[in-house]
CSV table of C-alpha atoms in Angstrom, one decimal:
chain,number,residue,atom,x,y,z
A,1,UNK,CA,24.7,16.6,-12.0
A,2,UNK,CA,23.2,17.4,-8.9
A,3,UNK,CA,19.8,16.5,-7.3
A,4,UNK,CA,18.4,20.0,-7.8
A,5,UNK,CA,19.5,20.4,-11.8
A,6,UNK,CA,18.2,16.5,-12.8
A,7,UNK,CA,15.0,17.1,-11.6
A,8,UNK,CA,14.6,20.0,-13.6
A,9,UNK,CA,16.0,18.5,-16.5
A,10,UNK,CA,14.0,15.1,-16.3
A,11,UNK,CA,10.7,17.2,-15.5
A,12,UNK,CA,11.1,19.5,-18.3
A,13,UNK,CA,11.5,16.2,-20.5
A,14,UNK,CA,8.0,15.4,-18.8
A,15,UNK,CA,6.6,18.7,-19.6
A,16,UNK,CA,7.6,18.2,-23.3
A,17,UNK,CA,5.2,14.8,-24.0
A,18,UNK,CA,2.3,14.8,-25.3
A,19,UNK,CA,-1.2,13.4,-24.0
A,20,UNK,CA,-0.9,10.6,-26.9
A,21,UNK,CA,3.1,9.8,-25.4
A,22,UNK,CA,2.4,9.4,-22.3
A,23,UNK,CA,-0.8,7.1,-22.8
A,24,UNK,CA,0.9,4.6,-25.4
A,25,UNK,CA,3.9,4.6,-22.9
A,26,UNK,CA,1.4,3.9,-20.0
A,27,UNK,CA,-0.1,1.2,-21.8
A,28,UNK,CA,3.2,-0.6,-22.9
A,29,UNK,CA,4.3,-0.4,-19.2
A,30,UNK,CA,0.7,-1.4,-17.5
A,31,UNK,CA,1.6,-4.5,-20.0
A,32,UNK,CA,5.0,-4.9,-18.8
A,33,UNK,CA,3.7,-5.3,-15.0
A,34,UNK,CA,0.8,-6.9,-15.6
A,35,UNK,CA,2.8,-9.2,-16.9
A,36,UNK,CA,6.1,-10.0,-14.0
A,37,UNK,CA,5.7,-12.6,-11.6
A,38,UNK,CA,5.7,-10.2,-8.5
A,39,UNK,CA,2.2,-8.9,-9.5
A,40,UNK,CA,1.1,-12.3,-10.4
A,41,UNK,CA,2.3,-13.5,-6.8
A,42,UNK,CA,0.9,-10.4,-4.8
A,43,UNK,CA,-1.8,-10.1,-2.8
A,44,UNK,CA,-1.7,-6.4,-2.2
A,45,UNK,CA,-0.6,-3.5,-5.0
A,46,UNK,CA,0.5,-0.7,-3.0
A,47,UNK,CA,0.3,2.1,-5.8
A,48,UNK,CA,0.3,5.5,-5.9
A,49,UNK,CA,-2.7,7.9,-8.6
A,50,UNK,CA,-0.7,9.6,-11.7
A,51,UNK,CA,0.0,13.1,-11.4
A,52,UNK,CA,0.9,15.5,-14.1
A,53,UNK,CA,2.9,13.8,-16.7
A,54,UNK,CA,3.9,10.5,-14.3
A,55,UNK,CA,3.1,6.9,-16.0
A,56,UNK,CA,-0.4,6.4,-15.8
A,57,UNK,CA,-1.1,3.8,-12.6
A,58,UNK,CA,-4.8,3.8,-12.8
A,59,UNK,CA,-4.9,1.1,-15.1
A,60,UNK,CA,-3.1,-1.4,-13.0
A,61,UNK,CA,-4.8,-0.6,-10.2
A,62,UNK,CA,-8.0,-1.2,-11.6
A,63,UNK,CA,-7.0,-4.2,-13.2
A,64,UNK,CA,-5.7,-5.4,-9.8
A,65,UNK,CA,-8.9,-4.6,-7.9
A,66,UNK,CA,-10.5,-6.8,-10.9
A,67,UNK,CA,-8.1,-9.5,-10.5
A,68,UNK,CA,-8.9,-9.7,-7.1
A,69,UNK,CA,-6.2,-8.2,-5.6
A,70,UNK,CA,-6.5,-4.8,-2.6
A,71,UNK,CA,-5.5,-1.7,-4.0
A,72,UNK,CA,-3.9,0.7,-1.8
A,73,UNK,CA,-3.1,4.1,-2.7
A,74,UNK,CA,-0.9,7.0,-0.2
A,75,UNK,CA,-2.4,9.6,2.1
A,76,UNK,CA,0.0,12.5,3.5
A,77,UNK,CA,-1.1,13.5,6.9
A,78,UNK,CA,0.9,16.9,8.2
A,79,UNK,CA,3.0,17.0,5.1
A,80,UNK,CA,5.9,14.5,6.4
A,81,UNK,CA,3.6,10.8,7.3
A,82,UNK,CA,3.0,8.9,4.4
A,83,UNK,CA,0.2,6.2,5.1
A,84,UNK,CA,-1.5,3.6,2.9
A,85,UNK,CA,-4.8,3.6,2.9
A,86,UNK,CA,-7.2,0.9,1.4
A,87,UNK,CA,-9.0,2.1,-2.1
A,88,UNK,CA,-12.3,0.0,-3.4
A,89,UNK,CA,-13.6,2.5,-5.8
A,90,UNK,CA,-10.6,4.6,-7.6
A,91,UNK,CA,-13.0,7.5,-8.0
A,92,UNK,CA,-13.1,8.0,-3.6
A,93,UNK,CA,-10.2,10.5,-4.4
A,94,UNK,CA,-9.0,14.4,-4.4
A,95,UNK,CA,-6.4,16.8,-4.7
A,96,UNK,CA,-4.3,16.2,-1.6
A,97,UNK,CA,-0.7,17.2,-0.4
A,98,UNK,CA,0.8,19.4,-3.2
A,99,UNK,CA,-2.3,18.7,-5.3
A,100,UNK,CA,-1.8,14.7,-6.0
A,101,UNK,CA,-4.6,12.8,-5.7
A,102,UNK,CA,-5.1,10.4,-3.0
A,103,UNK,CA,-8.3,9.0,-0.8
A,104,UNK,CA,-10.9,11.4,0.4
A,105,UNK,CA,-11.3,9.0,3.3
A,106,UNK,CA,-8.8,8.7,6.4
A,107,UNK,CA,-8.7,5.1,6.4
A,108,UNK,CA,-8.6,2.3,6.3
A,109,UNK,CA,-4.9,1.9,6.7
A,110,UNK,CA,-3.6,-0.7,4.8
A,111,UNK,CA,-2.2,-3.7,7.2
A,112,UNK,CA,-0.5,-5.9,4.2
A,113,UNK,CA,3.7,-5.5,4.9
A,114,UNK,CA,4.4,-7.7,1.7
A,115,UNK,CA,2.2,-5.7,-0.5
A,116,UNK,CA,3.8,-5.1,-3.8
A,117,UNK,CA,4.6,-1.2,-3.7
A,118,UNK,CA,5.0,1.0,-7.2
A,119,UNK,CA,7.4,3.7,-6.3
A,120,UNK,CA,6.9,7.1,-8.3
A,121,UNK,CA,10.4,9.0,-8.9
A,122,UNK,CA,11.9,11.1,-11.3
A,123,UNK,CA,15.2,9.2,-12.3
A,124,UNK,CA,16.0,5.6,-12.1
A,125,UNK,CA,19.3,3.3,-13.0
A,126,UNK,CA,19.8,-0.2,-13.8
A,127,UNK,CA,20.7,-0.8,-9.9
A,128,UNK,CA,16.7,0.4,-8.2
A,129,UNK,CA,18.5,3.6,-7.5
A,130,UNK,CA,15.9,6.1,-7.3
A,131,UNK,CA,15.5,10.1,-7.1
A,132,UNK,CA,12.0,11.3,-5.9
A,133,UNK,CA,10.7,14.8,-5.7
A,134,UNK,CA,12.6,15.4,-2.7
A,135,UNK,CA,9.8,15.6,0.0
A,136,UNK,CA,11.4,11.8,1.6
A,137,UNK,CA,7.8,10.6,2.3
A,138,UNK,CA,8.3,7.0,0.6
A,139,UNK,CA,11.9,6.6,2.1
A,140,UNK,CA,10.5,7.5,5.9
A,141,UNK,CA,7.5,5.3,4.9
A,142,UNK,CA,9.7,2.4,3.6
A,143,UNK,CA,12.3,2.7,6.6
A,144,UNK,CA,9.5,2.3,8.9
A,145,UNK,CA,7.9,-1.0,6.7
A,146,UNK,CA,11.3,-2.8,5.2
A,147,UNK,CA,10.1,-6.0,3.6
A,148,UNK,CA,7.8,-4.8,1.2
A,149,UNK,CA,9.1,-5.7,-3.0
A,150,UNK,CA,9.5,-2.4,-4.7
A,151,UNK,CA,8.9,-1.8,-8.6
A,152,UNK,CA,9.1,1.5,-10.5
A,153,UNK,CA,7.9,2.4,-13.8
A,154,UNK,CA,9.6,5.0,-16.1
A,155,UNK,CA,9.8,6.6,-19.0
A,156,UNK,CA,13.2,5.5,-21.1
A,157,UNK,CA,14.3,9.1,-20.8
A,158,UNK,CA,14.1,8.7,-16.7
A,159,UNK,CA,16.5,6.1,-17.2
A,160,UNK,CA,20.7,6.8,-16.2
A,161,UNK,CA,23.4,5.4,-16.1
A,162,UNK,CA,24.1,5.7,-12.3
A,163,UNK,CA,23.0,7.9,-9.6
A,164,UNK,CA,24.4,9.3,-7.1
A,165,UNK,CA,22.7,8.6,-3.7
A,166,UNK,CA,22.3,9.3,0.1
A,167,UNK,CA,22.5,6.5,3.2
A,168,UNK,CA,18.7,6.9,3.2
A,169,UNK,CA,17.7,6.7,0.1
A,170,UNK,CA,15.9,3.3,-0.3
A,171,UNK,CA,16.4,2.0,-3.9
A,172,UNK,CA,13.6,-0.4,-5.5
A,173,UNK,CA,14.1,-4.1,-6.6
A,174,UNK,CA,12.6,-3.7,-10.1
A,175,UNK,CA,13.0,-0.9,-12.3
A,176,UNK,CA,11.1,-1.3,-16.0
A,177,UNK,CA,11.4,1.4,-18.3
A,178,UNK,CA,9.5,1.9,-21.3
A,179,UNK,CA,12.4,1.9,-24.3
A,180,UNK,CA,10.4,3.6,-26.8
A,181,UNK,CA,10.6,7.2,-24.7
């Protein structure tokens, strides 16, 4: 199946859940990370703010800002540069680049290159292979910052077998998928 006809597929599949699925799922997989030993060893969560029907991330980051941790959260600047930028207060947000929410502010750039990053995608397999939306901002963003550990959460439905991917698609270390969806 091609890139084009999986992302349809997987975001109908999205479309299709309900308020109540995609908060219990959200909850078991907030759990799940809360509970791995790269959050508990990071200083920095690099996440990104839940849009539509994607795995609610606000309750990690909140629970990182209260374990101490910095919270940052992605900016698009000129629809192409994707930049970090430190969040203190997860309400300092608004619709941004193709409506997702990111920081009202412009700054402060996030300076931590071993931050823990949770990757957003639409499909996943056992291997960190990874298919976004198809705008590349997280695979120009990682090129240019390499050494960062990447996790994903999905839905079990997100979940394949194998994808198929290009030389610069940049596939994450973790992958934990909620079985129950």
């Amino acid at each position: 199946m091609d890139k084009k006809a999986l992302r349809s597929q997987i975001s109908a599949k999205k479309r299709a859940m309900t308020e109540e699925a995609i908060a219990a799922a959200g909850e078991r997989l907030c759990a799940k990370f809360l509970a791995c030993d790269a959050y508990k060893k990071a200083k920095s969560i690099y996440g990104y703010l839940s849009y539509n029907q994607e795995v609610r991330t606000e309750p990690i980051l909140a629970q990182a800002l209260k374990d101490g941790k910095r919270v940052a959260v992605p900016k698009v600047f000129d629809k192409t540069m994707m930049k970090f930028l430190w969040l203190d207060d997860l309400s300092a947000v608004a619709p941004g680049y193709f409506n997702i929410p990111e920081p009202i502010a412009d700054g402060p750039e996030a300076d931590d290159d071993t931050a823990l990053v949770l990757m957003p995608g639409l499909a996943f397999d056992p291997e960190g292979h990874r298919l976004g939306y198809g705008g590349g901002v997280y695979d120009r963003y990682l090129e240019e910052h390499p050494d960062h550990p990447l996790i994903a959460l999905c839905y079990g439905f997100q979940m394949f077998d194998k994808l198929e991917t290009e030389k610069h698609d940049i596939p994450v270390d973790v992958v934990i998928a909620d079985d129950l969806t």
